[in-house]
């Protein structure tokens, strides 16, 4: 079946993949073998997945708008599905300390979840006028960025629960993926217009010209560990 969501653990030893066959598997990267039992079969597709930084928990977003916290060691879900959003979860990301999970939805909202209690932190964050397609935390955990099908990015102050400024200047296509550089000073966004834009976090302005070279929709973007 078709993999719909994948992520590799930060230490590079494990990979998780969710599939259109409505299952999820953990893989040992070195051996190429699945690790332990199959992690669940669902009545709806898993659309996005992320490891908690310590590798002990997974966050799963599903097409029905629910989020599931999953214990990697036991291979079992933690508590009940988290249900506050009304449409497909497009992206999930953990804060660097693993205490918060952000979920971006096609209902145009982002919710911050307390991973210990499974409860939302504050109200849903609103500001985009179309699907929230990607979310990412800054390395210091003080802010996160959301990208949207409205072609904009918004920087959010986590403690205040509000946007830091107006949406960053529009790209020329749907934002498919966002990422902070390791120092938290730069953002990268990929887009349906076949380009990548580098943004200054401090000024909210693009850095140089868009990076071009692809011939179709760019689905994902990530920085190298040294940020270069």
mmCIF file of N, CA, C and O in Angstrom, residues 23 28 31 60-61 65 77 81 88 101 115 117-118 126 134 144 172 178 180 188 206 211 219:
data_model
loop_
_atom_site.group_PDB
_atom_site.id
_atom_site.type_symbol
_atom_site.label_atom_id
_atom_site.label_comp_id
_atom_site.label_asym_id
_atom_site.label_seq_id
_atom_site.Cartn_x
_atom_site.Cartn_y
_atom_site.Cartn_z
ATOM 1 N N UNK A 23 -2.727 0.912 8.508
ATOM 2 C CA UNK A 23 -1.859 0.394 9.554
ATOM 3 C C UNK A 23 -0.654 1.301 9.728
ATOM 4 O O UNK A 23 -0.387 2.179 8.905
ATOM 5 N N UNK A 28 13.320 -0.937 12.215
ATOM 6 C CA UNK A 28 14.710 -0.767 12.603
ATOM 7 C C UNK A 28 15.475 -0.371 11.344
ATOM 8 O O UNK A 28 15.545 -1.134 10.380
ATOM 9 N N UNK A 31 18.593 -2.752 10.344
ATOM 10 C CA UNK A 31 18.311 -4.107 9.873
ATOM 11 C C UNK A 31 17.277 -4.143 8.759
ATOM 12 O O UNK A 31 17.186 -5.132 8.021
ATOM 13 N N UNK A 60 0.013 10.779 16.320
ATOM 14 C CA UNK A 60 -0.594 10.418 15.040
ATOM 15 C C UNK A 60 -1.753 11.347 14.749
ATOM 16 O O UNK A 60 -2.604 11.594 15.613
ATOM 17 N N UNK A 61 -1.807 11.887 13.540
ATOM 18 C CA UNK A 61 -2.968 12.638 13.096
ATOM 19 C C UNK A 61 -3.731 11.821 12.070
ATOM 20 O O UNK A 61 -3.124 11.128 11.244
ATOM 21 N N UNK A 65 -9.826 13.917 11.799
ATOM 22 C CA UNK A 65 -9.626 15.054 12.681
ATOM 23 C C UNK A 65 -9.199 14.691 14.090
ATOM 24 O O UNK A 65 -9.140 15.574 14.956
ATOM 25 N N UNK A 77 -1.962 2.542 22.258
ATOM 26 C CA UNK A 77 -2.352 3.949 22.370
ATOM 27 C C UNK A 77 -2.428 4.376 23.829
ATOM 28 O O UNK A 77 -2.669 3.556 24.723
ATOM 29 N N UNK A 81 -8.563 8.776 21.756
ATOM 30 C CA UNK A 81 -8.211 9.746 20.714
ATOM 31 C C UNK A 81 -8.554 11.170 21.135
ATOM 32 O O UNK A 81 -9.571 11.398 21.802
ATOM 33 N N UNK A 88 -9.422 16.767 8.614
ATOM 34 C CA UNK A 88 -8.187 16.000 8.581
ATOM 35 C C UNK A 88 -7.022 16.724 9.248
ATOM 36 O O UNK A 88 -6.794 17.906 9.023
ATOM 37 N N UNK A 101 2.313 18.757 21.974
ATOM 38 C CA UNK A 101 2.140 18.316 20.594
ATOM 39 C C UNK A 101 1.257 19.328 19.887
ATOM 40 O O UNK A 101 0.180 19.677 20.394
ATOM 41 N N UNK A 115 0.929 16.698 26.444
ATOM 42 C CA UNK A 115 1.121 15.267 26.184
ATOM 43 C C UNK A 115 0.987 14.421 27.453
ATOM 44 O O UNK A 115 0.853 13.201 27.360
ATOM 45 N N UNK A 117 -1.431 15.115 29.959
ATOM 46 C CA UNK A 117 -2.854 15.031 30.316
ATOM 47 C C UNK A 117 -3.741 14.698 29.123
ATOM 48 O O UNK A 117 -4.880 14.267 29.307
ATOM 49 N N UNK A 118 -3.230 14.922 27.909
ATOM 50 C CA UNK A 118 -4.053 14.720 26.725
ATOM 51 C C UNK A 118 -5.090 15.813 26.527
ATOM 52 O O UNK A 118 -6.045 15.639 25.757
ATOM 53 N N UNK A 126 -6.306 30.384 15.678
ATOM 54 C CA UNK A 126 -6.908 30.717 14.385
ATOM 55 C C UNK A 126 -6.181 31.914 13.778
ATOM 56 O O UNK A 126 -5.760 32.811 14.476
ATOM 57 N N UNK A 134 1.216 22.409 7.694
ATOM 58 C CA UNK A 134 2.473 22.000 8.314
ATOM 59 C C UNK A 134 2.729 22.835 9.561
ATOM 60 O O UNK A 134 2.422 24.031 9.594
ATOM 61 N N UNK A 144 6.331 28.420 17.557
ATOM 62 C CA UNK A 144 6.211 27.464 16.459
ATOM 63 C C UNK A 144 5.673 28.192 15.243
ATOM 64 O O UNK A 144 5.179 29.318 15.344
ATOM 65 N N UNK A 172 4.087 32.034 -3.431
ATOM 66 C CA UNK A 172 3.282 32.025 -4.652
ATOM 67 C C UNK A 172 2.552 30.697 -4.843
ATOM 68 O O UNK A 172 2.125 30.371 -5.940
ATOM 69 N N UNK A 178 7.131 23.213 6.469
ATOM 70 C CA UNK A 178 7.913 24.281 7.094
ATOM 71 C C UNK A 178 8.941 23.660 8.032
ATOM 72 O O UNK A 178 8.724 22.581 8.586
ATOM 73 N N UNK A 180 12.343 24.933 10.911
ATOM 74 C CA UNK A 180 13.310 25.864 11.488
ATOM 75 C C UNK A 180 14.715 25.330 11.269
ATOM 76 O O UNK A 180 14.947 24.114 11.316
ATOM 77 N N UNK A 188 12.463 27.600 6.565
ATOM 78 C CA UNK A 188 12.334 27.200 5.164
ATOM 79 C C UNK A 188 10.895 26.765 4.939
ATOM 80 O O UNK A 188 10.289 26.120 5.799
ATOM 81 N N UNK A 206 11.691 37.338 3.336
ATOM 82 C CA UNK A 206 12.474 36.313 2.624
ATOM 83 C C UNK A 206 13.953 36.664 2.602
ATOM 84 O O UNK A 206 14.336 37.837 2.604
ATOM 85 N N UNK A 211 14.361 29.414 -3.977
ATOM 86 C CA UNK A 211 15.216 28.359 -4.510
ATOM 87 C C UNK A 211 14.405 27.533 -5.501
ATOM 88 O O UNK A 211 13.373 26.969 -5.146
ATOM 89 N N UNK A 219 6.898 18.564 -1.653
ATOM 90 C CA UNK A 219 6.086 18.039 -0.557
ATOM 91 C C UNK A 219 6.682 18.279 0.826
ATOM 92 O O UNK A 219 5.952 18.342 1.809
#
